[in-house]
Tab-separated table of C-alpha atoms and ligand atoms in Angstrom:
chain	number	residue	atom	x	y	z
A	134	UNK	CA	0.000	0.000	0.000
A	135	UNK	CA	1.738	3.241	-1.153
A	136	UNK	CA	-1.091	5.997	-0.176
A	137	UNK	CA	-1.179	5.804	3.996
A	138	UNK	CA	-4.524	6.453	4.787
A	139	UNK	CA	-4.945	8.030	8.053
A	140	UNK	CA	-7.832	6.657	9.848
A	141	UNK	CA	-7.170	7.514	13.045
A	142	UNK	CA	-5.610	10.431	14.683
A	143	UNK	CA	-4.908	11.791	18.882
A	144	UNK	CA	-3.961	15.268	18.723
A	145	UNK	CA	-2.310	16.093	21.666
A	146	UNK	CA	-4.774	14.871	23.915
A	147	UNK	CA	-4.166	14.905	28.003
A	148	UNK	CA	-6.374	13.295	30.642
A	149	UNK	CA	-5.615	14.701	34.396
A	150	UNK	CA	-7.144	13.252	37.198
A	151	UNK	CA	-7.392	14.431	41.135
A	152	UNK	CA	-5.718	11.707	42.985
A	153	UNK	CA	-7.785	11.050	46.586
A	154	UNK	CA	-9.609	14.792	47.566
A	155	UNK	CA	-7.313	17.319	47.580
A	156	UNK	CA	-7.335	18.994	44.680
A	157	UNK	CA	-3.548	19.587	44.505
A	158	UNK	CA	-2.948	16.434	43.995
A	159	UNK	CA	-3.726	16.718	40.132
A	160	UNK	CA	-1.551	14.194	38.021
A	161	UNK	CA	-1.745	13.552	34.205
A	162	UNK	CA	-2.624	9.899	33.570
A	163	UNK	CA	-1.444	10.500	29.765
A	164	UNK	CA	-0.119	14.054	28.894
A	165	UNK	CA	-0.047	15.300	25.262
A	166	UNK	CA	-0.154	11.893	23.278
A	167	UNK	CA	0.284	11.933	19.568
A	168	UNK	CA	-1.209	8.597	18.133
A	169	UNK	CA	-1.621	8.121	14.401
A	170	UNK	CA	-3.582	4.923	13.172
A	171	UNK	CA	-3.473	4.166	9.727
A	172	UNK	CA	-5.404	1.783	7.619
A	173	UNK	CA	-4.019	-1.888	7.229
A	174	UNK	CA	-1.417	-1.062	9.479
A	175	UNK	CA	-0.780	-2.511	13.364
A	176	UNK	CA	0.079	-0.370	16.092
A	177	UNK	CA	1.219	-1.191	19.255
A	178	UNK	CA	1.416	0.423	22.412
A	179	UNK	CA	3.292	-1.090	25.198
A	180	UNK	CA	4.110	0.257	28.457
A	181	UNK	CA	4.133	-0.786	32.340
A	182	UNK	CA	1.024	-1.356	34.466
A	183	UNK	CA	0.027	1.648	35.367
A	184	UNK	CA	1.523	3.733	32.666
A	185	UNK	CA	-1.723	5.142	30.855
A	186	UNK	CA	-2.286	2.816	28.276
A	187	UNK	CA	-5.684	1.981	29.072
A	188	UNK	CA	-6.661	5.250	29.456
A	189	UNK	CA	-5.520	6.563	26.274
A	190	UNK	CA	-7.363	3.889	24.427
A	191	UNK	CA	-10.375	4.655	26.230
A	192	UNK	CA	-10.049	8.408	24.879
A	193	UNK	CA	-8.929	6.732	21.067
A	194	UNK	CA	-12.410	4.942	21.769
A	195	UNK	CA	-14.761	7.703	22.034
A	196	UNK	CA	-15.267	6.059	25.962
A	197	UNK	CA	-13.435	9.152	27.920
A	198	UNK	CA	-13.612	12.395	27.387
A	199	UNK	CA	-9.808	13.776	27.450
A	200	UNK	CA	-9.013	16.846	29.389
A	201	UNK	CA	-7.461	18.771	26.304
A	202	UNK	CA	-6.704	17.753	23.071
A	203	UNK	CA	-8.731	16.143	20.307
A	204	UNK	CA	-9.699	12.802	18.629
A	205	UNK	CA	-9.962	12.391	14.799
A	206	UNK	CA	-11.983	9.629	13.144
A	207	UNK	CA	-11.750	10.297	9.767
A	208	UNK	CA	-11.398	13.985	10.132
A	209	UNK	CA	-14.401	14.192	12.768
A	210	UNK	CA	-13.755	15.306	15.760
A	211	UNK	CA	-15.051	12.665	18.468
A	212	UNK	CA	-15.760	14.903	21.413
A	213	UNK	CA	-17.506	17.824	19.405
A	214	UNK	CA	-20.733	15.176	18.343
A	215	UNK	CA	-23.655	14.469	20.608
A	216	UNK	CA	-23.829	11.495	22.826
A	217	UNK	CA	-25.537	10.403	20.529
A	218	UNK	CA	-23.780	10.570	17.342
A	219	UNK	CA	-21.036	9.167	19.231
A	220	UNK	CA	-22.218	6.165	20.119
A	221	UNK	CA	-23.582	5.771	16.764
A	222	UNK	CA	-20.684	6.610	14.720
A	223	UNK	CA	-18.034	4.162	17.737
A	224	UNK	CA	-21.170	1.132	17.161
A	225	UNK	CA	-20.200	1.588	13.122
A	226	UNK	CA	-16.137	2.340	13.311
A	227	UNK	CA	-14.718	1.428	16.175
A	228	UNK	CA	-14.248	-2.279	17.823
A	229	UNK	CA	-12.877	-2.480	20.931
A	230	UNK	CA	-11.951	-5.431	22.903
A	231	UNK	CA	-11.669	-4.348	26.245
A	232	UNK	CA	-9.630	-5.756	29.088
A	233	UNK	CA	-11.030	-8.676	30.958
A	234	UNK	CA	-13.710	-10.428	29.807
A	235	UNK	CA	-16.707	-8.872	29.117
A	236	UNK	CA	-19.336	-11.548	27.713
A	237	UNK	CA	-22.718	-11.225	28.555
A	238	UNK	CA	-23.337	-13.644	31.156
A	239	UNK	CA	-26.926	-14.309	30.003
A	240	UNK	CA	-26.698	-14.358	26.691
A	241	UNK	CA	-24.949	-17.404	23.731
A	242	UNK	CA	-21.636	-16.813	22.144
A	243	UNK	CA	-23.406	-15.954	18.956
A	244	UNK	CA	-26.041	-13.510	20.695
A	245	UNK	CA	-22.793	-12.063	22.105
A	246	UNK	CA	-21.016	-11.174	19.238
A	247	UNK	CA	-24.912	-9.933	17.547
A	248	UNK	CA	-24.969	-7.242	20.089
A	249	UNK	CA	-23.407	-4.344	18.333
A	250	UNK	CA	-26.378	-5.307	15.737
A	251	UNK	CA	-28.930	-5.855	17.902
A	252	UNK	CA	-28.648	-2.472	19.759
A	253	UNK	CA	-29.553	-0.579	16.987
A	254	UNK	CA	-31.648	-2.446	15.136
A	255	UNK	CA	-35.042	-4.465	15.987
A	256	UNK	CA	-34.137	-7.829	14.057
A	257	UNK	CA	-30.547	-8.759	13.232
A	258	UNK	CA	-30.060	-9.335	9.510
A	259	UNK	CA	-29.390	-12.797	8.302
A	260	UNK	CA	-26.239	-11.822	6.842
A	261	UNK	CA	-25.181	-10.710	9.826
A	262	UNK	CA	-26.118	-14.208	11.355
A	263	UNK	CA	-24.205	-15.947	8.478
A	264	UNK	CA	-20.786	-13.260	8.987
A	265	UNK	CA	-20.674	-13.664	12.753
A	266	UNK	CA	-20.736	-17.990	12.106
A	267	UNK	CA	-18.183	-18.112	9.639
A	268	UNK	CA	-16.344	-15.345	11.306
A	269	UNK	CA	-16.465	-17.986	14.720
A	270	UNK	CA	-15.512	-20.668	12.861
A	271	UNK	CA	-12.864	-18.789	11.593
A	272	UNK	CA	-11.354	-18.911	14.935
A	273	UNK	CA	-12.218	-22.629	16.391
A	274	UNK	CA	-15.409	-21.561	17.166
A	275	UNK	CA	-18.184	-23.251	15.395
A	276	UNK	CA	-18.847	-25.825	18.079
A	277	UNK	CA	-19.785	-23.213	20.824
A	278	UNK	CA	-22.178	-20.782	18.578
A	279	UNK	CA	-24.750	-21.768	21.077
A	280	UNK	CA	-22.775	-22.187	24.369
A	281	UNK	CA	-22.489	-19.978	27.125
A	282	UNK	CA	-20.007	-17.975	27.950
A	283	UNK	CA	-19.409	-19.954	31.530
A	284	UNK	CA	-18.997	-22.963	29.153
A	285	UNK	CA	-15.830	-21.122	27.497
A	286	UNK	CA	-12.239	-21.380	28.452
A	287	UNK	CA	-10.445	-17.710	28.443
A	288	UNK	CA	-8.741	-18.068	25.294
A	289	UNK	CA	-12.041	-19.018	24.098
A	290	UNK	CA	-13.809	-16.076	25.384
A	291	UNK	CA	-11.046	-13.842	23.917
A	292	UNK	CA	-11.537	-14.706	20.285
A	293	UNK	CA	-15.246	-14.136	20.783
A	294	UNK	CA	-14.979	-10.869	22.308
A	295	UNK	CA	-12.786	-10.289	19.129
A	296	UNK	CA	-15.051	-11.386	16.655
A	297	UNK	CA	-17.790	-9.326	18.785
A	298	UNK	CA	-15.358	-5.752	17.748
A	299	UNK	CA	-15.169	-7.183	14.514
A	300	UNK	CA	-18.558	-8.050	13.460
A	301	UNK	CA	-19.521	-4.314	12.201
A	302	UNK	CA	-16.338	-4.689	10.018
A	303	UNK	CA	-14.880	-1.292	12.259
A	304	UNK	CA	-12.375	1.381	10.429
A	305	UNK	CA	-10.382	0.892	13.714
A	306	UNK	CA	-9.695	-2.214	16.109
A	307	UNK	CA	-8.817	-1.632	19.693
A	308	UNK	CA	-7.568	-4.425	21.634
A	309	UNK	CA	-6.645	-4.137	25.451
A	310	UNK	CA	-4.242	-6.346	26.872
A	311	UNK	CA	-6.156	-8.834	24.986
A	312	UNK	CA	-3.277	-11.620	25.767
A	313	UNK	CA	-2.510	-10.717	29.315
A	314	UNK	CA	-4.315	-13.757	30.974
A	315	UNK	CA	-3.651	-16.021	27.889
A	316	UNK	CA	-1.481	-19.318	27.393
A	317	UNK	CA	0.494	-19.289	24.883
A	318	UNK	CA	-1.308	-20.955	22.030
A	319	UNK	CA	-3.985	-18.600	22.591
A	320	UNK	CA	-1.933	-15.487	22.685
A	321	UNK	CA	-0.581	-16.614	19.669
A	322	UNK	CA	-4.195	-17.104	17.776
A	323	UNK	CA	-5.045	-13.527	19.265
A	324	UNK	CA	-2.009	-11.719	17.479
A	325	UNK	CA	-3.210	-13.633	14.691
A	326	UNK	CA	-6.718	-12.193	14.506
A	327	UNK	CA	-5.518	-8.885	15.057
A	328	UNK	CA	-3.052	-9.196	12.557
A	329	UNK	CA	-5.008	-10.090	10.077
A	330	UNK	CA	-7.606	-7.784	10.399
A	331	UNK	CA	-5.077	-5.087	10.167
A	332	UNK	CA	-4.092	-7.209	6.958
A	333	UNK	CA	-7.854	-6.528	5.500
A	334	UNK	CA	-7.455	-3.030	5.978
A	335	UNK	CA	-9.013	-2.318	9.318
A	336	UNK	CA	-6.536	-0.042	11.344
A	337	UNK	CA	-5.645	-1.863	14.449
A	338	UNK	CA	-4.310	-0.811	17.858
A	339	UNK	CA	-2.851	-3.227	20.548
A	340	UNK	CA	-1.885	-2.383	23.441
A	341	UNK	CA	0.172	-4.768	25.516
A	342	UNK	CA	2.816	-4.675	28.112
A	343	UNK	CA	4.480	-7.912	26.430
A	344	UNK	CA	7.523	-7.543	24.553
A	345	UNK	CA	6.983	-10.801	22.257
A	346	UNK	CA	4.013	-9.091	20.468
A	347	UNK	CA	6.106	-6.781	18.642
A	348	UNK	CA	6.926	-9.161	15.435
A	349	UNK	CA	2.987	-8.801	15.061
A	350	UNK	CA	3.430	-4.834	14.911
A	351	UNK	CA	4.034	-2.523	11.994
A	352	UNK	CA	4.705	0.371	14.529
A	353	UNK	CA	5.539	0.149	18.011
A	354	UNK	CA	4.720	3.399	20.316
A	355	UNK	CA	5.767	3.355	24.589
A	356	UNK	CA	3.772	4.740	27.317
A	357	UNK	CA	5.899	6.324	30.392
A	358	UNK	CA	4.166	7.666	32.880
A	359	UNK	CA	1.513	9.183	30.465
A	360	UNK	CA	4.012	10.509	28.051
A	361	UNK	CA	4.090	8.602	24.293
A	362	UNK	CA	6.714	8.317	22.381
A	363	UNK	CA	7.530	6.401	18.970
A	364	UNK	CA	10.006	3.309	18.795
A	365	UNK	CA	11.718	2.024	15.058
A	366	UNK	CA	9.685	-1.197	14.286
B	430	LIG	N1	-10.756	7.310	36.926
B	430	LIG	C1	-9.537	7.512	37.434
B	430	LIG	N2	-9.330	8.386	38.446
B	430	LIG	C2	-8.101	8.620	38.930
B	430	LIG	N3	-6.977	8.023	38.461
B	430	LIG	C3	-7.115	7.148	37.455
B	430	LIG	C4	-8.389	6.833	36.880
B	430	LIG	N4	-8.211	5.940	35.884
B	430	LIG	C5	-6.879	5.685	35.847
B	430	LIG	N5	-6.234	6.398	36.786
B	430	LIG	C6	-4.771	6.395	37.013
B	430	LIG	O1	-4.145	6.750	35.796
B	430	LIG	C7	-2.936	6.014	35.625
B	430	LIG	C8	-2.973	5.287	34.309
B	430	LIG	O2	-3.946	4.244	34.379
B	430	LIG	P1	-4.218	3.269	33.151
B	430	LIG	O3	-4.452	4.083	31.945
B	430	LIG	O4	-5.284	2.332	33.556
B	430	LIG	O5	-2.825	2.520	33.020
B	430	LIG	P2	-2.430	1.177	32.250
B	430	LIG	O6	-3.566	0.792	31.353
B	430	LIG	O7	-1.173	1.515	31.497
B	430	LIG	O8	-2.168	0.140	33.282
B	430	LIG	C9	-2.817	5.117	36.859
B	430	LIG	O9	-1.964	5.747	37.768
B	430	LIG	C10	-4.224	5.037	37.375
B	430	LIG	O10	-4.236	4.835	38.758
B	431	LIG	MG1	-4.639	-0.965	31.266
């Protein structure tokens, strides 16, 4: 790909937060982050526990409003819609896998990963039926369509929450520490996913605090204490 399509783009945005009451005690949990997310590519973000990673994903997300600075989608500016047109336009373009598992208890693996249809819409559309199948079987899952999600194993959980971020076929992936609690065979069919989906075009951002995803990566940012900054690939 020779034209870099920018899909995604943090403008120097800061989130500060009061630690305990005292209002001195204002810290920024990520201060001035560039982040620039282009289409087909993989970007990763790794950085210590604590660091801000999370938080600046959140903000990527359309989930947290920053404190200064401004999120791009496409040239729109995230914060400056409605809550409304928000969630509408983060339901259409944005996936996000967050971290820890968050399956609906109640409901099957494929009612799961029909949610992002099923909130805005009365009846889910038989394609989508047919996409989010082949998309589980894809990934091992065909067998546990109707399972679940106590039924799954983590790993198993994972790839469903995956396919769940993918099923609107997103401009942008965002994947939280989606192999922290993973073996390795699982961590490895994780990368995978996200690789590939960054390999269909979709712009994808990982953020990890392992080293040994970085082979998946076409750019690698770090997160210290809040600040970014860029690493060579
Ligand atoms: N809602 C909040 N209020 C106050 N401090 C917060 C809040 N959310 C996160 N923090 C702090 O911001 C820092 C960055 O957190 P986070 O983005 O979750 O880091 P990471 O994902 O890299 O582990 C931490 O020091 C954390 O305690
Ligand atoms: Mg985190």
């Amino acid at each position: 790909m020779t034209d870099k399509h920018i899909v995604l783009q943090a403008d120097a945005v800061t989130k500060s937060y009061v630690r305990g009451k005292s209002a001195g005690s204002r810290f920024d949990a990520v201060k001035d982050a560039n982040l620039v997310l282009e289409a087909g590519k993989l970007t990763e973000i790794i950085g210590h526990s604590g660091s801000g990673k999370t938080t600046l994903l959140n903000m990527a997300a359309g989930l947290l409003t920053p404190t200064s600075g401004k999120i791009l989608l496409d040239g729109t500016d995230l914060y400056r819609l409605s809550d409304k047109e928000l969630s509408k336009l983060r339901n259409e373009k944005i996936g996000v896998v967050p971290q820890g598992q968050t399956a609906l208890s109640v409901l099957t693996v494929l009612e799961n990963v029909l949610l992002p249809f099923s909130l805005y819409r009365k009846d889910v559309p038989a394609y989508a039926v047919k996409e989010a199948k082949e998309l589980l079987s894809s990934v091992g899952l065909e067998k546990l369509t109707d399972s679940m999600p106590s039924e799954l194993s983590g790993g198993e959980l994972r790839r469903m929450s995956i396919v769940r971020a993918m099923i609107m076929k997103p401009q942008v992936l965002m994947a939280d520490e989606p192999t922290g609690d993973l073996d390795k065979e699982n961590t490895a069919i994780v990368l995978k996913m996200l690789r590939d989906a960054a390999d269909q075009g979709t712009a994808v951002l990982l953020v990890t605090h392992e080293a040994d995803a970085g082979k998946y990566a076409d750019q690698i940012c770090q997160m210290e204490e809040g600040k970014l900054s860029w690493k060579a690939v």
